PDB file of C-alpha atoms in Angstrom:
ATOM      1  CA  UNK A   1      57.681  27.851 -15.989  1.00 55.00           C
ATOM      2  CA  UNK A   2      57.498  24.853 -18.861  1.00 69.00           C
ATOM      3  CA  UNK A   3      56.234  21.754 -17.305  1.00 85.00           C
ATOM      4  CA  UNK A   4      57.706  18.918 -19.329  1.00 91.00           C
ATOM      5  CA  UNK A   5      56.935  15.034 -18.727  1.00 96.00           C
ATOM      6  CA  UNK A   6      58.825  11.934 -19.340  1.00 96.00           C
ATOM      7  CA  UNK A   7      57.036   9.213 -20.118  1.00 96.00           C
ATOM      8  CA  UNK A   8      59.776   7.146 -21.212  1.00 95.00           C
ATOM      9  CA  UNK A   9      59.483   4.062 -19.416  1.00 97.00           C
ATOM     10  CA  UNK A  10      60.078   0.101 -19.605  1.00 98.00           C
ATOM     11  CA  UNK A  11      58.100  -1.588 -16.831  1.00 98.00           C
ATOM     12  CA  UNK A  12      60.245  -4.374 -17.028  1.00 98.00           C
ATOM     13  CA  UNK A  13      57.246  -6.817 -15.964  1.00 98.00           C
ATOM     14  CA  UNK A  14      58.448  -9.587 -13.464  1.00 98.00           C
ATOM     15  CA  UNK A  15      61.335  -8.078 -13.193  1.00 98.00           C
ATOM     16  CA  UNK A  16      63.150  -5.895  -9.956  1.00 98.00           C
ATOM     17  CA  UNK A  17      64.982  -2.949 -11.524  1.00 98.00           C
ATOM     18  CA  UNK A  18      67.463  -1.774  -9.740  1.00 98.00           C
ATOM     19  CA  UNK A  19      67.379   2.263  -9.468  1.00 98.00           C
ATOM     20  CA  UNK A  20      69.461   3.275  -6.848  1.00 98.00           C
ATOM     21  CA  UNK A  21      71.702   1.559  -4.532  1.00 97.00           C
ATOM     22  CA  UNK A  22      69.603  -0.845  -2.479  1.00 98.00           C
ATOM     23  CA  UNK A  23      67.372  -0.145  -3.370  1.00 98.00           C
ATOM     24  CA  UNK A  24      64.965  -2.372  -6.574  1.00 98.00           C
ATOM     25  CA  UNK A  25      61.394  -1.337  -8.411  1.00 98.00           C
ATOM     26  CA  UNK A  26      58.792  -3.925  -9.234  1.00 98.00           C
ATOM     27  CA  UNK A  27      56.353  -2.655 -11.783  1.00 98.00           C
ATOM     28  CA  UNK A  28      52.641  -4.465 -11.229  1.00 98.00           C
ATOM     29  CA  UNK A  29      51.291  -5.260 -14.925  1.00 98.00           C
ATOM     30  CA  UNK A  30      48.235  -3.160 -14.005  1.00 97.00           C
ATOM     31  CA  UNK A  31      47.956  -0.416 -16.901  1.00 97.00           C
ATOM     32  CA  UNK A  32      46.176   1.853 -17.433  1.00 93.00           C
ATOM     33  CA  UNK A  33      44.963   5.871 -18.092  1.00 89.00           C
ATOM     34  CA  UNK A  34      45.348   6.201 -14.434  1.00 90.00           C
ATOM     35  CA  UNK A  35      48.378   3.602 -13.267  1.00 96.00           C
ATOM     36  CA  UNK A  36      50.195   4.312 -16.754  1.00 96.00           C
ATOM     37  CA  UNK A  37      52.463   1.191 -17.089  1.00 98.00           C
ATOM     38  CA  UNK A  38      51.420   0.017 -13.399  1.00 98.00           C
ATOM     39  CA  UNK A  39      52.199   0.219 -10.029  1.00 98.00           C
ATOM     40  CA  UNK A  40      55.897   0.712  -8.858  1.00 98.00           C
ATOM     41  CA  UNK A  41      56.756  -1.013  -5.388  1.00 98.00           C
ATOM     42  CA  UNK A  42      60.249  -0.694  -4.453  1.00 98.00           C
ATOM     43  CA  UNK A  43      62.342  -3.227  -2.335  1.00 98.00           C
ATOM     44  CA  UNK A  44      64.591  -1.246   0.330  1.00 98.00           C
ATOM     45  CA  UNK A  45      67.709  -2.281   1.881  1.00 98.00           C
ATOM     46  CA  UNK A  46      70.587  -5.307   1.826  1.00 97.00           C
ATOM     47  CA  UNK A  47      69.958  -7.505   4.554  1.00 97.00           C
ATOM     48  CA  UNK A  48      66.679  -7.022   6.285  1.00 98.00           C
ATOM     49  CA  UNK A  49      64.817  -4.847   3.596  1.00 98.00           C
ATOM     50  CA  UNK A  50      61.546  -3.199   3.327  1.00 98.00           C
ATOM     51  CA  UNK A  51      58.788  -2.873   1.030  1.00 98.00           C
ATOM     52  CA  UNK A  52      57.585   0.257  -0.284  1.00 98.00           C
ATOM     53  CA  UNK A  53      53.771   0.182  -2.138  1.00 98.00           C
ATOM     54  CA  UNK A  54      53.360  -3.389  -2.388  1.00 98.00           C
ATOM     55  CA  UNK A  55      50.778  -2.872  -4.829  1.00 98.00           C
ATOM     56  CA  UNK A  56      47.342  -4.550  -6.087  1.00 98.00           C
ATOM     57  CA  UNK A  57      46.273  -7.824  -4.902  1.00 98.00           C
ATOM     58  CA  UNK A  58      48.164  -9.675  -7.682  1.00 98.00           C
ATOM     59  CA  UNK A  59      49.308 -13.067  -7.841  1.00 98.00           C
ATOM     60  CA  UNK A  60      52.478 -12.713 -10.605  1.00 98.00           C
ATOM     61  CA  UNK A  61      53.006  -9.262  -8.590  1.00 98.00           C
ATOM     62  CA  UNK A  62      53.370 -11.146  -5.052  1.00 98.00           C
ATOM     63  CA  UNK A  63      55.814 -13.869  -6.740  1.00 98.00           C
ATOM     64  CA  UNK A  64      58.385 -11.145  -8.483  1.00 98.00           C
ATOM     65  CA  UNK A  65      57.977  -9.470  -5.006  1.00 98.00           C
ATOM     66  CA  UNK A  66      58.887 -12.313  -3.502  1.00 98.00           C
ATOM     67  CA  UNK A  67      61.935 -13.114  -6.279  1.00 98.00           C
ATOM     68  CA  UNK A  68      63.054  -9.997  -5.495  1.00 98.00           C
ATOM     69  CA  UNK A  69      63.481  -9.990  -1.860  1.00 98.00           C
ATOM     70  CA  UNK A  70      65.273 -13.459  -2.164  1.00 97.00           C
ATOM     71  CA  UNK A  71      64.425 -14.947   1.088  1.00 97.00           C
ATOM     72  CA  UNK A  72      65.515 -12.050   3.099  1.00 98.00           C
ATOM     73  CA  UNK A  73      63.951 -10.948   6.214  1.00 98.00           C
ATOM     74  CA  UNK A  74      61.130  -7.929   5.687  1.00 98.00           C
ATOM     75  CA  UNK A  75      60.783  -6.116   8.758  1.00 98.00           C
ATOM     76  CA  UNK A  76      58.241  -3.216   7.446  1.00 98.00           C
ATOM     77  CA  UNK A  77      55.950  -2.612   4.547  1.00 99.00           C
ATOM     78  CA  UNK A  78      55.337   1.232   4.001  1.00 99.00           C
ATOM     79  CA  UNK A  79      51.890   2.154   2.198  1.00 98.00           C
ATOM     80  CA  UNK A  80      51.710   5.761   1.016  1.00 98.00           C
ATOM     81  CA  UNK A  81      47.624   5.222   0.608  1.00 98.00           C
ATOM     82  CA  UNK A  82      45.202   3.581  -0.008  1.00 98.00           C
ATOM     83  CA  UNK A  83      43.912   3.334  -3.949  1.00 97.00           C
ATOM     84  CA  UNK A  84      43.431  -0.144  -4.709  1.00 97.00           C
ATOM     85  CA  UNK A  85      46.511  -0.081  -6.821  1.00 97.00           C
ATOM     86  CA  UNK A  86      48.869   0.567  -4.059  1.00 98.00           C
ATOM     87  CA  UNK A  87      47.898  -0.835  -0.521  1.00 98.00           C
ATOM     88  CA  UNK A  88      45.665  -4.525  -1.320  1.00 98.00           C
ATOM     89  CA  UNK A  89      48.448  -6.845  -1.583  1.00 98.00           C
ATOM     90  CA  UNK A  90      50.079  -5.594   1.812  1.00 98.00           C
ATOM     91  CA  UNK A  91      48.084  -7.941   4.449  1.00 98.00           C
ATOM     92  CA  UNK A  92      49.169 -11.359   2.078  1.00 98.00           C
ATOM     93  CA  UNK A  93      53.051  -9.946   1.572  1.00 98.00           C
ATOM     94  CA  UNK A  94      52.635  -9.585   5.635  1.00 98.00           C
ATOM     95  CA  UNK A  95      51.602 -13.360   5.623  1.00 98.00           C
ATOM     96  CA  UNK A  96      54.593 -14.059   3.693  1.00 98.00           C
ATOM     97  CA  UNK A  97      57.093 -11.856   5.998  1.00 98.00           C
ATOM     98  CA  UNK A  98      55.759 -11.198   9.043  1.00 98.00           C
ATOM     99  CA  UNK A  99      56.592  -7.493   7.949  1.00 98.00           C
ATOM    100  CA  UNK A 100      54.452  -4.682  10.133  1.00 98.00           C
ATOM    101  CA  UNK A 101      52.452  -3.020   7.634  1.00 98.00           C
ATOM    102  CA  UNK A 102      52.749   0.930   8.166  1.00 98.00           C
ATOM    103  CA  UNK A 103      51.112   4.505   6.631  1.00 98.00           C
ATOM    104  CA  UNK A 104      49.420   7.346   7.732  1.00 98.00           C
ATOM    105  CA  UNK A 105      45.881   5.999   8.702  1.00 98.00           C
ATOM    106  CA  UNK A 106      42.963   3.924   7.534  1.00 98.00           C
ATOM    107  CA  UNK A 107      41.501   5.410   4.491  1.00 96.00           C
ATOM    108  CA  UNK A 108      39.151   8.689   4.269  1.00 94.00           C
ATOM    109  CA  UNK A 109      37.608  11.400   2.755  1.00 91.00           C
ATOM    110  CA  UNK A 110      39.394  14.729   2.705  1.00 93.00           C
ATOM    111  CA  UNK A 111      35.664  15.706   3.670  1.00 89.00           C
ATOM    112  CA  UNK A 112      32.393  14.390   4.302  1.00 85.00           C
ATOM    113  CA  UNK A 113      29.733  13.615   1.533  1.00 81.00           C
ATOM    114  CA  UNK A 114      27.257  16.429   1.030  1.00 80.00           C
ATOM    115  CA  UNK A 115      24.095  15.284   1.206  1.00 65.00           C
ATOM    116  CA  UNK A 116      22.431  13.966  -2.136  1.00 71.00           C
ATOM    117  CA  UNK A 117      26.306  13.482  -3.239  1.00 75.00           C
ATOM    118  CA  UNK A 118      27.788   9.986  -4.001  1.00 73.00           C
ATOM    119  CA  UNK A 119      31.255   9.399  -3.953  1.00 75.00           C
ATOM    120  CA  UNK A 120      32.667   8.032  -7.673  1.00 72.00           C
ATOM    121  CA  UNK A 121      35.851   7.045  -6.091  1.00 71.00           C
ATOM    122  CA  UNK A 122      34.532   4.656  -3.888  1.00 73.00           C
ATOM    123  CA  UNK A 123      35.538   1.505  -5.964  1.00 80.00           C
ATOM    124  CA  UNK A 124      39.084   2.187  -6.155  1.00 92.00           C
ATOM    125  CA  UNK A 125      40.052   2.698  -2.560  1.00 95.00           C
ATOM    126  CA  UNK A 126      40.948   0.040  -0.321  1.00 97.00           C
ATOM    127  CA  UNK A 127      38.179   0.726   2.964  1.00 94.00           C
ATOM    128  CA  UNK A 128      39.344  -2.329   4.614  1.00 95.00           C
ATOM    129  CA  UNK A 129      43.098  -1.489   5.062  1.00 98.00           C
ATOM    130  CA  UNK A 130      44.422  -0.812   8.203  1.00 98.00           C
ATOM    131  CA  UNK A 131      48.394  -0.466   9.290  1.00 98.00           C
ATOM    132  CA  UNK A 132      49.856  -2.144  12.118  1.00 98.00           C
ATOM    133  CA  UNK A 133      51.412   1.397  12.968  1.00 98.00           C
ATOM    134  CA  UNK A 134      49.953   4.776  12.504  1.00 98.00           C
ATOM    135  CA  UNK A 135      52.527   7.535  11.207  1.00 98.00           C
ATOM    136  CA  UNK A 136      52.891  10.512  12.508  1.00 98.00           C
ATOM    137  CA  UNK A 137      54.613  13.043   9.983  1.00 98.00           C
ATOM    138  CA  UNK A 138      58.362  14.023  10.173  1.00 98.00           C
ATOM    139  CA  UNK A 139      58.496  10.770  12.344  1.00 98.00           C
ATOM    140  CA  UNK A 140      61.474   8.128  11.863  1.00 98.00           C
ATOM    141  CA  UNK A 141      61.572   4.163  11.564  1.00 98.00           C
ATOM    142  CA  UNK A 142      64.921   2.775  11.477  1.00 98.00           C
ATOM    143  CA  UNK A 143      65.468  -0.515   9.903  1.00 98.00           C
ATOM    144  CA  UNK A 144      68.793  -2.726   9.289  1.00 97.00           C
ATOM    145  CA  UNK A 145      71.303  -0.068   7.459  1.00 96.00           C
ATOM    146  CA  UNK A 146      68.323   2.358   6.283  1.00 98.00           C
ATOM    147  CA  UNK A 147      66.168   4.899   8.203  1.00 98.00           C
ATOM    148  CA  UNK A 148      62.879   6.141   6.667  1.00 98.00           C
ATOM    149  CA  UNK A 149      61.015   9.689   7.306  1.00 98.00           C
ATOM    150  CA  UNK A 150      57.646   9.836   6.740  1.00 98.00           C
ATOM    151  CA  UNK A 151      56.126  13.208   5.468  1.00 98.00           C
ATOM    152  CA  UNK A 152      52.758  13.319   5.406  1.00 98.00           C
ATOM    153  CA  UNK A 153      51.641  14.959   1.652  1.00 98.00           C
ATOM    154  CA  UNK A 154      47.699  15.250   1.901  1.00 98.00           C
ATOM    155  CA  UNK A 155      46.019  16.047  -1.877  1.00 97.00           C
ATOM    156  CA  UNK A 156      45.590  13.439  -3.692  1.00 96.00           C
ATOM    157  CA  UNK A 157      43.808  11.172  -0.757  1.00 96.00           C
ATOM    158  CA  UNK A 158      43.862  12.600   2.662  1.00 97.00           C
ATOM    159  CA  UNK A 159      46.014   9.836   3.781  1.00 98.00           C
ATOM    160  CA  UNK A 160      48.687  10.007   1.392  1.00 98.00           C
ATOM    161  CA  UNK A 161      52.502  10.233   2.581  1.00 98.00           C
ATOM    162  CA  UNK A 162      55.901  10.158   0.809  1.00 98.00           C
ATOM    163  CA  UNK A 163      59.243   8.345   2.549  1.00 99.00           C
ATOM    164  CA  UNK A 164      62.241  10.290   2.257  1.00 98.00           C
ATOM    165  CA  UNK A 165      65.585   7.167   2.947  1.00 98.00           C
ATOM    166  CA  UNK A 166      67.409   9.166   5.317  1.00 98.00           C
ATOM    167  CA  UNK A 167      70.978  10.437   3.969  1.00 97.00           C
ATOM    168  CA  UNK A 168      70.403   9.858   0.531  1.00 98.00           C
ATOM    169  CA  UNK A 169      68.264  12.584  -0.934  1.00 98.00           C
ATOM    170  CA  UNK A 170      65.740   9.805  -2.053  1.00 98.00           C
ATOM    171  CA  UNK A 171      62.340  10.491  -1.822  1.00 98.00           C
ATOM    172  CA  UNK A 172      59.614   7.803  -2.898  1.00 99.00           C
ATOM    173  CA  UNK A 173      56.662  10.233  -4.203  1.00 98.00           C
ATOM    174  CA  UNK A 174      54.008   7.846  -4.185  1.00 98.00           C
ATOM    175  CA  UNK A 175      51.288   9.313  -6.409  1.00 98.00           C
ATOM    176  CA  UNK A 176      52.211  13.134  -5.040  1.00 98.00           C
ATOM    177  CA  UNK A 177      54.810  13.858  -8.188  1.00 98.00           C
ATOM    178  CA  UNK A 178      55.393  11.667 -10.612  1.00 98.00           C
ATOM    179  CA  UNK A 179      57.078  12.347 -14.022  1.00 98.00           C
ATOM    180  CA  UNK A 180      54.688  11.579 -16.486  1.00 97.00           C
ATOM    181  CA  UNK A 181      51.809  13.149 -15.757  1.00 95.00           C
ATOM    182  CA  UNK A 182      50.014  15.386 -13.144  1.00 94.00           C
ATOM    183  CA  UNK A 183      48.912  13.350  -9.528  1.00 95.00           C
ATOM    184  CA  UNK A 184      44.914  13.152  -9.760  1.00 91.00           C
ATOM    185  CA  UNK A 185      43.306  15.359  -7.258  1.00 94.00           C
ATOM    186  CA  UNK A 186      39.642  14.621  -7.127  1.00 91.00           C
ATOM    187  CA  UNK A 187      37.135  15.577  -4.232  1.00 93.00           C
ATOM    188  CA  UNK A 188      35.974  13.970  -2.209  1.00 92.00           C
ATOM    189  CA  UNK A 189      38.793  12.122  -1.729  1.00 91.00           C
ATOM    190  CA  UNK A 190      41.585  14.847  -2.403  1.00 94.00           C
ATOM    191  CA  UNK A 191      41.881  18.454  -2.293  1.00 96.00           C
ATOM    192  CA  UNK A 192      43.331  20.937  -4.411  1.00 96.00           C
ATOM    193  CA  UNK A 193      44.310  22.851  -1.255  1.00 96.00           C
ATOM    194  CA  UNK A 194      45.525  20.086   0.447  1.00 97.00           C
ATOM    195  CA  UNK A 195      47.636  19.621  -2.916  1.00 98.00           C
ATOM    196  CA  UNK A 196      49.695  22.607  -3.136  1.00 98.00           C
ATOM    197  CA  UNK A 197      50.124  22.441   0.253  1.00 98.00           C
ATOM    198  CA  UNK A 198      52.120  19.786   0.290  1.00 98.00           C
ATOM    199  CA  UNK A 199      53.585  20.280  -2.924  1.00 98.00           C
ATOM    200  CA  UNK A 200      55.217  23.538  -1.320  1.00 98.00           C
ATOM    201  CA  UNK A 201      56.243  20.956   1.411  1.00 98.00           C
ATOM    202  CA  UNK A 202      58.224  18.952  -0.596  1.00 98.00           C
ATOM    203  CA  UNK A 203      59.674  21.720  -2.811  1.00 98.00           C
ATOM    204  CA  UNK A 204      60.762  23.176   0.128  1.00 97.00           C
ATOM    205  CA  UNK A 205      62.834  20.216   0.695  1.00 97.00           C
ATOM    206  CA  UNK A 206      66.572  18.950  -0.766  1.00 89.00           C
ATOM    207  CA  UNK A 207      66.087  16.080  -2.097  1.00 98.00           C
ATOM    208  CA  UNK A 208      67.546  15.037  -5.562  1.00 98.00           C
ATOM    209  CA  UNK A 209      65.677  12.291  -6.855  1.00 98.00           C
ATOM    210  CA  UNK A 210      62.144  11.226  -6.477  1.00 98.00           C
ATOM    211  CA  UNK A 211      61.239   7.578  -6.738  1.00 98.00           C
ATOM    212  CA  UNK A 212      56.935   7.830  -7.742  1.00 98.00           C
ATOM    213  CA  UNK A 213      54.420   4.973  -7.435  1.00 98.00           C
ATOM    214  CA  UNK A 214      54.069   5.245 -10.870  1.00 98.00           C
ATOM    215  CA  UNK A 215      56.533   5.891 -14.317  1.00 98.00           C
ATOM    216  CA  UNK A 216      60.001   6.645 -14.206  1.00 98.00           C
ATOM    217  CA  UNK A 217      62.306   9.227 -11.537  1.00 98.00           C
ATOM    218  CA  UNK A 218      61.815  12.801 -11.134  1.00 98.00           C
ATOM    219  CA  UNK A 219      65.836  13.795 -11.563  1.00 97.00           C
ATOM    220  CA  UNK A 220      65.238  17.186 -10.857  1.00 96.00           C
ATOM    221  CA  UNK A 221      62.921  17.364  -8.257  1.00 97.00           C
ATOM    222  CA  UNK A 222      62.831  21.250  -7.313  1.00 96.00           C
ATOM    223  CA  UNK A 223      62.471  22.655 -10.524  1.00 95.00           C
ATOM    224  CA  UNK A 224      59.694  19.914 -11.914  1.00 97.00           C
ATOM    225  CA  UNK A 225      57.812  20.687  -8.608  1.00 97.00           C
ATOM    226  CA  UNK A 226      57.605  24.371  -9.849  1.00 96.00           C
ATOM    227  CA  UNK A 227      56.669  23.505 -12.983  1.00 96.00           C
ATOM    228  CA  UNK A 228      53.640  20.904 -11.588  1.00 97.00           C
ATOM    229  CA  UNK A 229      52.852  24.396  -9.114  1.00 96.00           C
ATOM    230  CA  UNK A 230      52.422  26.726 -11.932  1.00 96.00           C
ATOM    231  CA  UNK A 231      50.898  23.915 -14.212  1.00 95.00           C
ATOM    232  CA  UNK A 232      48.147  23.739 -11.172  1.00 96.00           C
ATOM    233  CA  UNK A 233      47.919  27.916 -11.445  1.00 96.00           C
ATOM    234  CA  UNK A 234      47.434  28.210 -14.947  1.00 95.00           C
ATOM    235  CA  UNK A 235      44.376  25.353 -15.051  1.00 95.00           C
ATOM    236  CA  UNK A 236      43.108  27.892 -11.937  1.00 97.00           C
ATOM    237  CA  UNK A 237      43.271  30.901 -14.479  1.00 97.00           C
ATOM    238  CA  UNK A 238      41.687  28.599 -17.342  1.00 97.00           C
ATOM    239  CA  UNK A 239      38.840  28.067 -15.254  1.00 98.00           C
ATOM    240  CA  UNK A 240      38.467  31.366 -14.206  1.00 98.00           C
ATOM    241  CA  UNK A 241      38.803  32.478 -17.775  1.00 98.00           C
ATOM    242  CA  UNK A 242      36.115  30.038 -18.849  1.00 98.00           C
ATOM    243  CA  UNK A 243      33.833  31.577 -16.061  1.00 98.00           C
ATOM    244  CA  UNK A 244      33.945  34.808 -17.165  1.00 97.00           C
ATOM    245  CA  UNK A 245      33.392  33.916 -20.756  1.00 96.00           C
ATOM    246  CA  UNK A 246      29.453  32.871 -19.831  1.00 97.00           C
ATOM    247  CA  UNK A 247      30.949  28.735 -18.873  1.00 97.00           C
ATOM    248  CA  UNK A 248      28.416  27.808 -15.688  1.00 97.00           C
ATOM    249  CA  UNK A 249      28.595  24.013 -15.302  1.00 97.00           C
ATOM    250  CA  UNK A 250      31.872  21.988 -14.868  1.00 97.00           C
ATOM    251  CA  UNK A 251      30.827  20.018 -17.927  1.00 96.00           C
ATOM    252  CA  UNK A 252      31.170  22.851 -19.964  1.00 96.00           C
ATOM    253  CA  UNK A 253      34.528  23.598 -18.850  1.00 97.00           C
ATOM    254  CA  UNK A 254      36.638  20.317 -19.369  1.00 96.00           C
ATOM    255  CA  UNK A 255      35.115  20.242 -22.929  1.00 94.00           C
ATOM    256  CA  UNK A 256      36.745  23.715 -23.514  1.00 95.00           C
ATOM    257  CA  UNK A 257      40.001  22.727 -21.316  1.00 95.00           C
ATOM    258  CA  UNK A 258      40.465  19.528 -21.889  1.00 92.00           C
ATOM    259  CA  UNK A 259      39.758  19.048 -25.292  1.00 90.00           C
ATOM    260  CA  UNK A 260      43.037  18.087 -26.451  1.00 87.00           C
ATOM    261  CA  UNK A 261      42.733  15.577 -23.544  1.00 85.00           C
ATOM    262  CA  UNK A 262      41.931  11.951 -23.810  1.00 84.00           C
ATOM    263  CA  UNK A 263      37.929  11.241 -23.171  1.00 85.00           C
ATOM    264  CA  UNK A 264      38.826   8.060 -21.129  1.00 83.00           C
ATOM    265  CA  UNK A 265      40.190  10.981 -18.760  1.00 83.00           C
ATOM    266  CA  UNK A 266      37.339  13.290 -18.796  1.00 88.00           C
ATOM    267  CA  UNK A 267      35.439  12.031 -15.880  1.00 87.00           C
ATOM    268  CA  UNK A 268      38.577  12.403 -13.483  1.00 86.00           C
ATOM    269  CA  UNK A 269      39.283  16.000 -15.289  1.00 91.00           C
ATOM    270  CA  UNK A 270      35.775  16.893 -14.086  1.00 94.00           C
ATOM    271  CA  UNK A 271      36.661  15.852 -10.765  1.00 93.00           C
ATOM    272  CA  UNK A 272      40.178  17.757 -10.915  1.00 93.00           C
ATOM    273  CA  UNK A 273      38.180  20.939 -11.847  1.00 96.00           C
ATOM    274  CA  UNK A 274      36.056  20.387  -8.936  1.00 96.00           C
ATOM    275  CA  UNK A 275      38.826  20.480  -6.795  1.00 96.00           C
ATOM    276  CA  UNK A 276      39.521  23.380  -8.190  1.00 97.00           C
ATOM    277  CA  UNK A 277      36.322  25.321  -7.918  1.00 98.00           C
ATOM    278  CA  UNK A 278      35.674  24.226  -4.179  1.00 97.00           C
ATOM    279  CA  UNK A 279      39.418  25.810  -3.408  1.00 97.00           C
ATOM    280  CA  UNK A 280      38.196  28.906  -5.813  1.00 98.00           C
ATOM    281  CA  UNK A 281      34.949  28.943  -3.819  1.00 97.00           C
ATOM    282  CA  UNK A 282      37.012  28.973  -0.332  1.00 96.00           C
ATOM    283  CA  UNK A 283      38.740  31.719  -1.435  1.00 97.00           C
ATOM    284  CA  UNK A 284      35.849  33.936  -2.543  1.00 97.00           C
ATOM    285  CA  UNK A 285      36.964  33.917  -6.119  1.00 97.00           C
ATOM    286  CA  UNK A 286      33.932  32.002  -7.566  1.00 98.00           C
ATOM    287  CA  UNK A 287      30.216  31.824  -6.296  1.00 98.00           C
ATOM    288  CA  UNK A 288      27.962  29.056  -6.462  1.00 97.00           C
ATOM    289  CA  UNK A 289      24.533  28.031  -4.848  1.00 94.00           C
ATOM    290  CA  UNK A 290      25.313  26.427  -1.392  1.00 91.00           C
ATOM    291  CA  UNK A 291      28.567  23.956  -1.358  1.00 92.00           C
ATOM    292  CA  UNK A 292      30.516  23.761  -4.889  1.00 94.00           C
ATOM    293  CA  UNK A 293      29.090  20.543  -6.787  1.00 92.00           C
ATOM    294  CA  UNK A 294      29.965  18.540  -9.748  1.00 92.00           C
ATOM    295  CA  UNK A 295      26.447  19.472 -11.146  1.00 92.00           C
ATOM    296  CA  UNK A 296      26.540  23.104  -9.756  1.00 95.00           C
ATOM    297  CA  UNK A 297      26.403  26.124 -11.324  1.00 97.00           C
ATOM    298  CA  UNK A 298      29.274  28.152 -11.055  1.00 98.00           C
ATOM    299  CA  UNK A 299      29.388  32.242 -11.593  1.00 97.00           C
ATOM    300  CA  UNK A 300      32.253  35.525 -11.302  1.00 96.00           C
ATOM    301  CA  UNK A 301      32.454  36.251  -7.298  1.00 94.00           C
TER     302      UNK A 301
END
């Protein structure tokens, strides 16, 4: 199935973008490789409203926020996780509001360090964030004229959830599935199981029109998630492919795979590949020396 992205996008700095009714995006000016154009928080709701990602702790990021909420009442600010680009600027916009700040859970690991191992993502999540309320998955919070459903969609951190705004077939994707490029799944943070888990999840759902934390809308959800699925499959066969042609270290692979692929990337591609080979190694396909490592050796099961 052709995976094609869409990275045809105006941020529209300082600006709130309307994108669907009541509902507004407010792109952070925080670009990059890994945030594209920036963050995307979205403003929920007519009367009372929520907030949806409020986004890094950002001074010209709080004040559009705050423009585009127009002295309105905020009764909840929904975090889908906790990189630094998403959750940091929710305990000042709660200051502002006197919004409860809600997600899944504080952040963590999708599994514990390995002895010896450090953990390269350390620096970009947020270890100090912790909601007012804990959300269960499948659970509801009603607000003023909108109700919210959280579902729980574990891969890229282990705390990572989407919000589906009941009766609309809206679903805000958070860094799950996003249009312009693949969601970064990189141990020990995420896991590629944990991943297509949850992307069968949501493809198993009927939504029309996914709202991500980054880049434009996904307009045709069910068939793009396929596409992402079988993308995912065909970097499992590349690696496998790689392995049987004499490839042993991760290294080795990405500069094979991912040599089209821009070298700013090829740290997090490593990762990605790791995720990989651990799920590989669960599943008896690949062997390796005790637990799957970034500087292991990796062989044909």
């Amino acid at each position: 199935m052709t995976l094609e992205f869409d990275t045809r996008f105006d941020p529209a700095y300082g600006q709130a973008v309307t994108v669907a009714p009541d509902v507004a995006r407010i792109t952070a000016r925080n670009p990059s490789p890994f945030t594209f154009h920036g963050t995307n928080s979205y403003v929920v709701g007519r009367d009372t409203l929520a907030v949806i990602d409020p986004g890094p702790d950002d001074d010209a990021h709080l004040k559009t926020l705050l423009a585009a909420i127009g002295g309105r009442p905020v009764s909840h600010i929904f975090v889908s996780h906790t990189h630094r680009d998403h959750s940091p600027l929710a305990p000042r916009l709660k200051q502002r509001t006197g919004a409860a700040v809600l997600a899944e859970g504080p952040h963590r690991p999708a599994r514990q360090l390995r002895i010896g191992e450090v953990n390269p993502l350390d620096a970009s999540a947020d270890l100090g964030f912790v909601p007012d309320v804990a959300l269960a998955d499948d659970s509801l919070t009603h607000g003023d004229g909108w109700t919210m459903r959280t579902v729980l969609t574990p891969g890229h951190t282990a705390n990572h959830a989407a919000f589906a705004l009941e009766g609309t077939g809206i679903l805000f994707s958070a860094d799950h599935v996003m249009a312009w490029a693949t969601s970064i799944v990189a141990p020990p943070d995420g896991a590629m199981a944990d991943y297509m888990k949850s992307l069968d999840k949501l493809i198993e759902r009927d939504d029309r029109l996914l709202l991500p934390g980054h880049g434009g809308p996904v307009t045709q959800p069910r068939s793009f998630m396929r596409g992402l699925k079988a993308h995912r499959k065909m970097r499992e066969r590349a690696i496998l492919e790689r392995i049987a042609n004499g490839d042993r270290t991760i290294k080795d692979m990405v500069a094979a795979i991912y040599r089209d692929t821009d070298p700013r990337l090829h740290g997090a591609a490593e990762l990605s590949v790791l995720a990989h080979l651990e799920d590989l190694v669960a599943r008896g396909r690949v062997a390796t020396e005790g637990d799957p490592a970034i500087d292991g050796i990796f062989t044909p099961a």
